[in-house]
Amino acid sequence: MTLVAHPVAAAARARGRRRLRPGRPVRLGFLLGPVLLLALWAAASAAGRLDPRFLSAPWTVVATAGELIASGRLQDNLLTSLGRVTLGLAAGVPLGAALALVSGLSRWGEAIIDGPVQIKRAIPSLALMPLLILWLGIGEGMKVTVIAVGVLVPIYIHTHNGLRGIDSRYVELAETVGLGRGAFIGRVVLPGALPGFLLGLRFAVTTAWLFLVVAELINSTSGIGYMMDLARTYGQTDVILVGIVLYGLLGLFSDAAVRLVERRALSWRRTLAS
């Protein structure tokens, strides 16, 4: 005799199973936290809890941003900063991934590469600035190098971890079917390392904006950081806040773009968010 599960009981069990997982991401949910923070800022400013000399109200910052856009200052500095970040990512991401592949696929490669990368990871970026200025001057090369070196580390670490986390059964299967070195890298290594690489890319795009701030606040004549440093000289809190908000939005939407790519590229995986 075939037993048929009662529909109500089956639905109850399904609801019970769903309670254990967070479910699919909320559409545009990454904006919820910033919107609540903005609402809190606006409420505190309207209630007079914040001294405008130290923290301008949101509407003042919006008005200042409009003035900067009308004068063209904001667009010019933004384009300069975007160019630096793009060049830094274009240099740092492939280099970090290449180093991770060499280190992950070779014992000698790991012995040679991993130590210096870990040393760089432990050295604060500001500690490298005097040396990079001596080597490269204060031009664009120095700023792009600072970003590229900063981006390299998270790409390397997470891609390397992804390589080391590949199931050994896939390696044994590749050996059994007689895959060559190139086919093994293309069919096993790269797909296996992709989740780690994309996670590293999320950290990298955020790190790129952090290192841009460091580069632009030191000996710079253009960019968002330069605009903020100039505003500090004249005590223009509203202009500084425009730069801070802009940096935050750029980082937020950069991360959201990489997360979208990550969800599309790894749609085959079953996770808690599936």
PDB file of C-alpha atoms in Angstrom:
ATOM      1  CA  MET A   1       0.000   0.000   0.000  1.00  0.00           C
ATOM      2  CA  THR A   2       1.326   3.443  -0.955  1.00  0.00           C
ATOM      3  CA  LEU A   3       1.367   6.055   1.793  1.00  0.00           C
ATOM      4  CA  VAL A   4       0.450   9.589   0.722  1.00  0.00           C
ATOM      5  CA  ALA A   5       1.639  12.447   2.917  1.00  0.00           C
ATOM      6  CA  HIS A   6      -1.106  14.727   4.166  1.00  0.00           C
ATOM      7  CA  PRO A   7      -0.887  18.098   2.337  1.00  0.00           C
ATOM      8  CA  VAL A   8      -1.147  20.123   5.552  1.00  0.00           C
ATOM      9  CA  ALA A   9       1.585  18.094   7.252  1.00  0.00           C
ATOM     10  CA  ALA A  10       3.815  18.385   4.187  1.00  0.00           C
ATOM     11  CA  ALA A  11       3.308  22.147   4.074  1.00  0.00           C
ATOM     12  CA  ALA A  12       4.107  22.410   7.790  1.00  0.00           C
ATOM     13  CA  ARG A  13       7.314  20.444   7.315  1.00  0.00           C
ATOM     14  CA  ALA A  14       8.266  22.666   4.387  1.00  0.00           C
ATOM     15  CA  ARG A  15       7.688  25.798   6.487  1.00  0.00           C
ATOM     16  CA  GLY A  16       9.780  24.276   9.252  1.00  0.00           C
ATOM     17  CA  ARG A  17      12.613  23.650   6.836  1.00  0.00           C
ATOM     18  CA  ARG A  18      12.423  27.183   5.457  1.00  0.00           C
ATOM     19  CA  ARG A  19      12.719  28.710   8.926  1.00  0.00           C
ATOM     20  CA  LEU A  20      16.278  27.396   9.195  1.00  0.00           C
ATOM     21  CA  ARG A  21      17.538  29.366   6.210  1.00  0.00           C
ATOM     22  CA  PRO A  22      17.462  33.134   5.598  1.00  0.00           C
ATOM     23  CA  GLY A  23      15.996  32.736   2.110  1.00  0.00           C
ATOM     24  CA  ARG A  24      16.696  34.705  -1.031  1.00  0.00           C
ATOM     25  CA  PRO A  25      18.240  38.185  -0.717  1.00  0.00           C
ATOM     26  CA  VAL A  26      15.777  41.057  -0.400  1.00  0.00           C
ATOM     27  CA  ARG A  27      15.526  42.994  -3.631  1.00  0.00           C
ATOM     28  CA  LEU A  28      17.695  46.131  -3.253  1.00  0.00           C
ATOM     29  CA  GLY A  29      18.130  45.100   0.379  1.00  0.00           C
ATOM     30  CA  PHE A  30      21.689  46.454   0.410  1.00  0.00           C
ATOM     31  CA  LEU A  31      20.167  49.949   0.390  1.00  0.00           C
ATOM     32  CA  LEU A  32      18.088  49.434   3.534  1.00  0.00           C
ATOM     33  CA  GLY A  33      20.908  49.999   6.044  1.00  0.00           C
ATOM     34  CA  PRO A  34      22.207  53.199   4.393  1.00  0.00           C
ATOM     35  CA  VAL A  35      18.662  54.589   4.100  1.00  0.00           C
ATOM     36  CA  LEU A  36      18.037  53.992   7.819  1.00  0.00           C
ATOM     37  CA  LEU A  37      21.374  55.632   8.647  1.00  0.00           C
ATOM     38  CA  LEU A  38      20.434  58.625   6.489  1.00  0.00           C
ATOM     39  CA  ALA A  39      17.053  58.877   8.243  1.00  0.00           C
ATOM     40  CA  LEU A  40      18.761  58.860  11.643  1.00  0.00           C
ATOM     41  CA  TRP A  41      21.203  61.550  10.503  1.00  0.00           C
ATOM     42  CA  ALA A  42      18.346  63.716   9.168  1.00  0.00           C
ATOM     43  CA  ALA A  43      16.274  63.294  12.346  1.00  0.00           C
ATOM     44  CA  ALA A  44      19.214  64.230  14.578  1.00  0.00           C
ATOM     45  CA  SER A  45      19.976  67.298  12.451  1.00  0.00           C
ATOM     46  CA  ALA A  46      16.351  68.430  12.406  1.00  0.00           C
ATOM     47  CA  ALA A  47      16.130  68.048  16.182  1.00  0.00           C
ATOM     48  CA  GLY A  48      19.232  70.190  16.649  1.00  0.00           C
ATOM     49  CA  ARG A  49      21.239  67.355  18.154  1.00  0.00           C
ATOM     50  CA  LEU A  50      24.112  67.850  15.683  1.00  0.00           C
ATOM     51  CA  ASP A  51      26.223  71.003  15.539  1.00  0.00           C
ATOM     52  CA  PRO A  52      26.337  72.035  11.839  1.00  0.00           C
ATOM     53  CA  ARG A  53      29.900  73.284  12.332  1.00  0.00           C
ATOM     54  CA  PHE A  54      30.999  69.706  12.966  1.00  0.00           C
ATOM     55  CA  LEU A  55      28.438  67.689  10.995  1.00  0.00           C
ATOM     56  CA  SER A  56      26.330  69.402   8.357  1.00  0.00           C
ATOM     57  CA  ALA A  57      22.710  68.368   7.828  1.00  0.00           C
ATOM     58  CA  PRO A  58      21.902  66.017   4.912  1.00  0.00           C
ATOM     59  CA  TRP A  59      20.026  68.740   3.008  1.00  0.00           C
ATOM     60  CA  THR A  60      23.045  71.038   3.324  1.00  0.00           C
ATOM     61  CA  VAL A  61      25.264  68.316   1.915  1.00  0.00           C
ATOM     62  CA  VAL A  62      22.835  67.780  -0.982  1.00  0.00           C
ATOM     63  CA  ALA A  63      22.802  71.525  -1.722  1.00  0.00           C
ATOM     64  CA  THR A  64      26.602  71.634  -1.641  1.00  0.00           C
ATOM     65  CA  ALA A  65      26.776  68.651  -3.983  1.00  0.00           C
ATOM     66  CA  GLY A  66      24.475  70.490  -6.380  1.00  0.00           C
ATOM     67  CA  GLU A  67      26.767  73.531  -6.325  1.00  0.00           C
ATOM     68  CA  LEU A  68      29.834  71.365  -6.951  1.00  0.00           C
ATOM     69  CA  ILE A  69      28.078  69.682  -9.877  1.00  0.00           C
ATOM     70  CA  ALA A  70      26.999  73.031 -11.319  1.00  0.00           C
ATOM     71  CA  SER A  71      30.596  74.272 -11.197  1.00  0.00           C
ATOM     72  CA  GLY A  72      31.947  71.040 -12.702  1.00  0.00           C
ATOM     73  CA  ARG A  73      34.345  70.395  -9.806  1.00  0.00           C
ATOM     74  CA  LEU A  74      32.644  67.215  -8.651  1.00  0.00           C
ATOM     75  CA  GLN A  75      32.549  65.572 -12.090  1.00  0.00           C
ATOM     76  CA  ASP A  76      36.180  66.392 -12.858  1.00  0.00           C
ATOM     77  CA  ASN A  77      37.467  65.044  -9.548  1.00  0.00           C
ATOM     78  CA  LEU A  78      35.195  61.991  -9.723  1.00  0.00           C
ATOM     79  CA  LEU A  79      36.420  61.050 -13.202  1.00  0.00           C
ATOM     80  CA  THR A  80      40.019  61.362 -12.011  1.00  0.00           C
ATOM     81  CA  SER A  81      39.355  59.090  -9.031  1.00  0.00           C
ATOM     82  CA  LEU A  82      37.466  56.550 -11.166  1.00  0.00           C
ATOM     83  CA  GLY A  83      40.372  56.422 -13.600  1.00  0.00           C
ATOM     84  CA  ARG A  84      42.844  55.693 -10.809  1.00  0.00           C
ATOM     85  CA  VAL A  85      40.710  52.936  -9.317  1.00  0.00           C
ATOM     86  CA  THR A  86      40.102  51.354 -12.738  1.00  0.00           C
ATOM     87  CA  LEU A  87      43.828  51.269 -13.534  1.00  0.00           C
ATOM     88  CA  GLY A  88      44.657  49.928 -10.072  1.00  0.00           C
ATOM     89  CA  LEU A  89      42.104  47.116 -10.390  1.00  0.00           C
ATOM     90  CA  ALA A  90      43.214  46.344 -13.952  1.00  0.00           C
ATOM     91  CA  ALA A  91      46.770  45.854 -12.700  1.00  0.00           C
ATOM     92  CA  GLY A  92      46.187  44.305  -9.267  1.00  0.00           C
ATOM     93  CA  VAL A  93      43.427  41.774 -10.004  1.00  0.00           C
ATOM     94  CA  PRO A  94      45.194  39.810 -12.797  1.00  0.00           C
ATOM     95  CA  LEU A  95      48.508  39.918 -10.929  1.00  0.00           C
ATOM     96  CA  GLY A  96      46.941  38.651  -7.700  1.00  0.00           C
ATOM     97  CA  ALA A  97      45.092  35.872  -9.535  1.00  0.00           C
ATOM     98  CA  ALA A  98      48.230  34.825 -11.424  1.00  0.00           C
ATOM     99  CA  LEU A  99      50.297  34.686  -8.230  1.00  0.00           C
ATOM    100  CA  ALA A 100      47.559  32.638  -6.541  1.00  0.00           C
ATOM    101  CA  LEU A 101      47.517  30.133  -9.419  1.00  0.00           C
ATOM    102  CA  VAL A 102      51.295  29.703  -9.330  1.00  0.00           C
ATOM    103  CA  SER A 103      51.310  29.410  -5.544  1.00  0.00           C
ATOM    104  CA  GLY A 104      48.302  27.106  -5.441  1.00  0.00           C
ATOM    105  CA  LEU A 105      49.524  24.704  -8.114  1.00  0.00           C
ATOM    106  CA  SER A 106      53.178  24.452  -7.146  1.00  0.00           C
ATOM    107  CA  ARG A 107      54.917  23.710  -3.847  1.00  0.00           C
ATOM    108  CA  TRP A 108      57.918  25.791  -4.905  1.00  0.00           C
ATOM    109  CA  GLY A 109      55.624  28.571  -6.088  1.00  0.00           C
ATOM    110  CA  GLU A 110      53.912  28.680  -2.706  1.00  0.00           C
ATOM    111  CA  ALA A 111      57.257  28.642  -0.898  1.00  0.00           C
ATOM    112  CA  ILE A 112      58.481  31.633  -2.900  1.00  0.00           C
ATOM    113  CA  ILE A 113      55.295  33.718  -3.253  1.00  0.00           C
ATOM    114  CA  ASP A 114      53.169  33.169  -0.163  1.00  0.00           C
ATOM    115  CA  GLY A 115      55.625  34.608   2.364  1.00  0.00           C
ATOM    116  CA  PRO A 116      56.122  38.003   0.659  1.00  0.00           C
ATOM    117  CA  VAL A 117      52.361  38.395   0.121  1.00  0.00           C
ATOM    118  CA  GLN A 118      51.677  37.671   3.793  1.00  0.00           C
ATOM    119  CA  ILE A 119      54.371  40.194   4.767  1.00  0.00           C
ATOM    120  CA  LYS A 120      52.694  42.818   2.561  1.00  0.00           C
ATOM    121  CA  ARG A 121      49.370  41.950   4.169  1.00  0.00           C
ATOM    122  CA  ALA A 122      50.816  42.803   7.598  1.00  0.00           C
ATOM    123  CA  ILE A 123      52.414  46.106   6.541  1.00  0.00           C
ATOM    124  CA  PRO A 124      50.115  49.177   6.793  1.00  0.00           C
ATOM    125  CA  SER A 125      49.683  51.008   3.523  1.00  0.00           C
ATOM    126  CA  LEU A 126      50.751  54.330   5.015  1.00  0.00           C
ATOM    127  CA  ALA A 127      54.100  52.741   5.933  1.00  0.00           C
ATOM    128  CA  LEU A 128      54.775  52.092   2.226  1.00  0.00           C
ATOM    129  CA  MET A 129      53.882  55.588   1.058  1.00  0.00           C
ATOM    130  CA  PRO A 130      57.269  57.264   1.771  1.00  0.00           C
ATOM    131  CA  LEU A 131      59.106  54.497  -0.075  1.00  0.00           C
ATOM    132  CA  LEU A 132      56.744  54.568  -3.065  1.00  0.00           C
ATOM    133  CA  ILE A 133      57.064  58.349  -3.270  1.00  0.00           C
ATOM    134  CA  LEU A 134      60.871  58.021  -3.323  1.00  0.00           C
ATOM    135  CA  TRP A 135      60.679  55.363  -6.037  1.00  0.00           C
ATOM    136  CA  LEU A 136      57.839  56.683  -8.202  1.00  0.00           C
ATOM    137  CA  GLY A 137      57.432  60.344  -7.256  1.00  0.00           C
ATOM    138  CA  ILE A 138      54.041  61.873  -6.505  1.00  0.00           C
ATOM    139  CA  GLY A 139      52.472  61.379  -9.930  1.00  0.00           C
ATOM    140  CA  GLU A 140      49.798  59.041 -11.191  1.00  0.00           C
ATOM    141  CA  GLY A 141      52.134  56.042 -11.250  1.00  0.00           C
ATOM    142  CA  MET A 142      52.524  56.122  -7.487  1.00  0.00           C
ATOM    143  CA  LYS A 143      48.778  56.401  -6.861  1.00  0.00           C
ATOM    144  CA  VAL A 144      47.887  53.558  -9.231  1.00  0.00           C
ATOM    145  CA  THR A 145      50.643  51.390  -7.730  1.00  0.00           C
ATOM    146  CA  VAL A 146      49.306  51.958  -4.207  1.00  0.00           C
ATOM    147  CA  ILE A 147      45.852  50.787  -5.313  1.00  0.00           C
ATOM    148  CA  ALA A 148      47.187  47.827  -7.319  1.00  0.00           C
ATOM    149  CA  VAL A 149      49.329  46.558  -4.443  1.00  0.00           C
ATOM    150  CA  GLY A 150      46.418  46.896  -2.038  1.00  0.00           C
ATOM    151  CA  VAL A 151      44.040  45.062  -4.406  1.00  0.00           C
ATOM    152  CA  LEU A 152      46.518  42.258  -5.046  1.00  0.00           C
ATOM    153  CA  VAL A 153      46.410  40.927  -1.476  1.00  0.00           C
ATOM    154  CA  PRO A 154      42.684  40.008  -1.108  1.00  0.00           C
ATOM    155  CA  ILE A 155      42.601  38.580  -4.637  1.00  0.00           C
ATOM    156  CA  TYR A 156      45.616  36.393  -3.900  1.00  0.00           C
ATOM    157  CA  ILE A 157      44.459  35.207  -0.474  1.00  0.00           C
ATOM    158  CA  HIS A 158      40.909  34.240  -1.415  1.00  0.00           C
ATOM    159  CA  THR A 159      41.839  32.736  -4.793  1.00  0.00           C
ATOM    160  CA  HIS A 160      44.613  30.733  -3.139  1.00  0.00           C
ATOM    161  CA  ASN A 161      42.174  29.487  -0.477  1.00  0.00           C
ATOM    162  CA  GLY A 162      39.727  28.553  -3.221  1.00  0.00           C
ATOM    163  CA  LEU A 163      42.406  26.524  -4.988  1.00  0.00           C
ATOM    164  CA  ARG A 164      43.424  24.736  -1.815  1.00  0.00           C
ATOM    165  CA  GLY A 165      39.765  23.962  -1.089  1.00  0.00           C
ATOM    166  CA  ILE A 166      39.137  22.051  -4.342  1.00  0.00           C
ATOM    167  CA  ASP A 167      37.887  18.537  -3.551  1.00  0.00           C
ATOM    168  CA  SER A 168      40.688  16.002  -4.069  1.00  0.00           C
ATOM    169  CA  ARG A 169      38.183  13.644  -5.688  1.00  0.00           C
ATOM    170  CA  TYR A 170      38.013  15.969  -8.705  1.00  0.00           C
ATOM    171  CA  VAL A 171      41.799  15.835  -8.988  1.00  0.00           C
ATOM    172  CA  GLU A 172      41.751  12.041  -8.802  1.00  0.00           C
ATOM    173  CA  LEU A 173      39.016  11.906 -11.445  1.00  0.00           C
ATOM    174  CA  ALA A 174      41.043  14.179 -13.739  1.00  0.00           C
ATOM    175  CA  GLU A 175      44.044  11.871 -13.332  1.00  0.00           C
ATOM    176  CA  THR A 176      41.882   8.811 -14.001  1.00  0.00           C
ATOM    177  CA  VAL A 177      40.488  10.160 -17.289  1.00  0.00           C
ATOM    178  CA  GLY A 178      43.959  11.351 -18.324  1.00  0.00           C
ATOM    179  CA  LEU A 179      43.388  15.106 -18.504  1.00  0.00           C
ATOM    180  CA  GLY A 180      46.416  17.091 -19.599  1.00  0.00           C
ATOM    181  CA  ARG A 181      47.800  19.998 -17.576  1.00  0.00           C
ATOM    182  CA  GLY A 182      45.988  22.637 -19.620  1.00  0.00           C
ATOM    183  CA  ALA A 183      42.653  20.810 -19.581  1.00  0.00           C
ATOM    184  CA  PHE A 184      43.014  20.153 -15.846  1.00  0.00           C
ATOM    185  CA  ILE A 185      43.504  23.868 -15.166  1.00  0.00           C
ATOM    186  CA  GLY A 186      40.628  24.872 -17.448  1.00  0.00           C
ATOM    187  CA  ARG A 187      38.068  22.269 -16.317  1.00  0.00           C
ATOM    188  CA  VAL A 188      38.936  21.717 -12.645  1.00  0.00           C
ATOM    189  CA  VAL A 189      41.220  24.421 -11.247  1.00  0.00           C
ATOM    190  CA  LEU A 190      39.598  27.573 -12.621  1.00  0.00           C
ATOM    191  CA  PRO A 191      35.963  26.560 -11.853  1.00  0.00           C
ATOM    192  CA  GLY A 192      37.036  25.380  -8.399  1.00  0.00           C
ATOM    193  CA  ALA A 193      38.850  28.638  -7.654  1.00  0.00           C
ATOM    194  CA  LEU A 194      36.051  30.858  -9.016  1.00  0.00           C
ATOM    195  CA  PRO A 195      34.091  31.211  -5.724  1.00  0.00           C
ATOM    196  CA  GLY A 196      37.254  32.261  -3.876  1.00  0.00           C
ATOM    197  CA  PHE A 197      38.257  34.653  -6.661  1.00  0.00           C
ATOM    198  CA  LEU A 198      34.853  36.366  -6.683  1.00  0.00           C
ATOM    199  CA  LEU A 199      34.912  36.708  -2.903  1.00  0.00           C
ATOM    200  CA  GLY A 200      38.363  38.247  -3.193  1.00  0.00           C
ATOM    201  CA  LEU A 201      37.072  40.576  -5.893  1.00  0.00           C
ATOM    202  CA  ARG A 202      34.398  41.867  -3.504  1.00  0.00           C
ATOM    203  CA  PHE A 203      37.073  42.736  -0.978  1.00  0.00           C
ATOM    204  CA  ALA A 204      39.292  44.127  -3.736  1.00  0.00           C
ATOM    205  CA  VAL A 205      36.829  46.689  -5.095  1.00  0.00           C
ATOM    206  CA  THR A 206      36.178  48.002  -1.582  1.00  0.00           C
ATOM    207  CA  THR A 207      39.893  48.010  -0.792  1.00  0.00           C
ATOM    208  CA  ALA A 208      40.582  49.950  -3.992  1.00  0.00           C
ATOM    209  CA  TRP A 209      38.497  52.886  -2.723  1.00  0.00           C
ATOM    210  CA  LEU A 210      40.221  52.758   0.669  1.00  0.00           C
ATOM    211  CA  PHE A 211      43.667  52.904  -0.912  1.00  0.00           C
ATOM    212  CA  LEU A 212      42.496  55.663  -3.237  1.00  0.00           C
ATOM    213  CA  VAL A 213      41.714  57.807  -0.195  1.00  0.00           C
ATOM    214  CA  VAL A 214      45.246  57.242   1.113  1.00  0.00           C
ATOM    215  CA  ALA A 215      46.789  58.093  -2.260  1.00  0.00           C
ATOM    216  CA  GLU A 216      44.690  61.202  -2.892  1.00  0.00           C
ATOM    217  CA  LEU A 217      45.120  62.742   0.541  1.00  0.00           C
ATOM    218  CA  ILE A 218      48.903  62.822   0.115  1.00  0.00           C
ATOM    219  CA  ASN A 219      50.513  65.166  -2.434  1.00  0.00           C
ATOM    220  CA  SER A 220      47.548  65.151  -4.826  1.00  0.00           C
ATOM    221  CA  THR A 221      46.230  67.949  -7.042  1.00  0.00           C
ATOM    222  CA  SER A 222      43.026  66.285  -8.254  1.00  0.00           C
ATOM    223  CA  GLY A 223      40.478  63.671  -7.235  1.00  0.00           C
ATOM    224  CA  ILE A 224      37.839  63.379  -4.536  1.00  0.00           C
ATOM    225  CA  GLY A 225      40.478  63.058  -1.812  1.00  0.00           C
ATOM    226  CA  TYR A 226      42.160  66.258  -2.962  1.00  0.00           C
ATOM    227  CA  MET A 227      38.797  68.047  -2.940  1.00  0.00           C
ATOM    228  CA  MET A 228      38.217  66.881   0.648  1.00  0.00           C
ATOM    229  CA  ASP A 229      41.709  67.893   1.793  1.00  0.00           C
ATOM    230  CA  LEU A 230      41.273  71.338   0.268  1.00  0.00           C
ATOM    231  CA  ALA A 231      37.918  71.671   2.040  1.00  0.00           C
ATOM    232  CA  ARG A 232      39.611  70.757   5.336  1.00  0.00           C
ATOM    233  CA  THR A 233      41.965  73.689   4.868  1.00  0.00           C
ATOM    234  CA  TYR A 234      39.023  76.095   4.595  1.00  0.00           C
ATOM    235  CA  GLY A 235      36.844  74.374   7.218  1.00  0.00           C
ATOM    236  CA  GLN A 236      34.172  73.335   4.694  1.00  0.00           C
ATOM    237  CA  THR A 237      32.528  70.452   6.545  1.00  0.00           C
ATOM    238  CA  ASP A 238      29.777  70.112   3.951  1.00  0.00           C
ATOM    239  CA  VAL A 239      32.275  69.542   1.107  1.00  0.00           C
ATOM    240  CA  ILE A 240      34.122  66.947   3.182  1.00  0.00           C
ATOM    241  CA  LEU A 241      30.835  65.134   3.802  1.00  0.00           C
ATOM    242  CA  VAL A 242      30.059  65.206   0.075  1.00  0.00           C
ATOM    243  CA  GLY A 243      33.343  63.381  -0.512  1.00  0.00           C
ATOM    244  CA  ILE A 244      32.706  60.877   2.290  1.00  0.00           C
ATOM    245  CA  VAL A 245      29.192  60.107   1.039  1.00  0.00           C
ATOM    246  CA  LEU A 246      30.510  59.767  -2.505  1.00  0.00           C
ATOM    247  CA  TYR A 247      33.234  57.344  -1.432  1.00  0.00           C
ATOM    248  CA  GLY A 248      30.644  55.346   0.507  1.00  0.00           C
ATOM    249  CA  LEU A 249      28.233  55.164  -2.433  1.00  0.00           C
ATOM    250  CA  LEU A 250      30.982  54.158  -4.843  1.00  0.00           C
ATOM    251  CA  GLY A 251      32.069  51.366  -2.529  1.00  0.00           C
ATOM    252  CA  LEU A 252      28.493  50.233  -1.909  1.00  0.00           C
ATOM    253  CA  PHE A 253      27.504  50.029  -5.575  1.00  0.00           C
ATOM    254  CA  SER A 254      30.842  48.494  -6.603  1.00  0.00           C
ATOM    255  CA  ASP A 255      30.296  45.711  -4.075  1.00  0.00           C
ATOM    256  CA  ALA A 256      26.681  45.285  -5.218  1.00  0.00           C
ATOM    257  CA  ALA A 257      27.847  44.904  -8.838  1.00  0.00           C
ATOM    258  CA  VAL A 258      30.352  42.198  -7.897  1.00  0.00           C
ATOM    259  CA  ARG A 259      27.725  40.407  -5.764  1.00  0.00           C
ATOM    260  CA  LEU A 260      25.396  40.381  -8.778  1.00  0.00           C
ATOM    261  CA  VAL A 261      28.130  38.846 -10.933  1.00  0.00           C
ATOM    262  CA  GLU A 262      28.857  36.349  -8.144  1.00  0.00           C
ATOM    263  CA  ARG A 263      25.213  35.242  -7.936  1.00  0.00           C
ATOM    264  CA  ARG A 264      24.986  34.834 -11.713  1.00  0.00           C
ATOM    265  CA  ALA A 265      28.316  33.021 -12.070  1.00  0.00           C
ATOM    266  CA  LEU A 266      27.678  30.697  -9.119  1.00  0.00           C
ATOM    267  CA  SER A 267      23.959  30.117  -9.665  1.00  0.00           C
ATOM    268  CA  TRP A 268      24.623  26.353  -9.805  1.00  0.00           C
ATOM    269  CA  ARG A 269      25.595  26.250  -6.125  1.00  0.00           C
ATOM    270  CA  ARG A 270      22.993  25.541  -3.455  1.00  0.00           C
ATOM    271  CA  THR A 271      23.528  27.848  -0.485  1.00  0.00           C
ATOM    272  CA  LEU A 272      21.554  29.200   2.468  1.00  0.00           C
ATOM    273  CA  ALA A 273      20.397  32.084   0.252  1.00  0.00           C
ATOM    274  CA  SER A 274      19.046  29.755  -2.465  1.00  0.00           C
TER     275      SER A 274
END
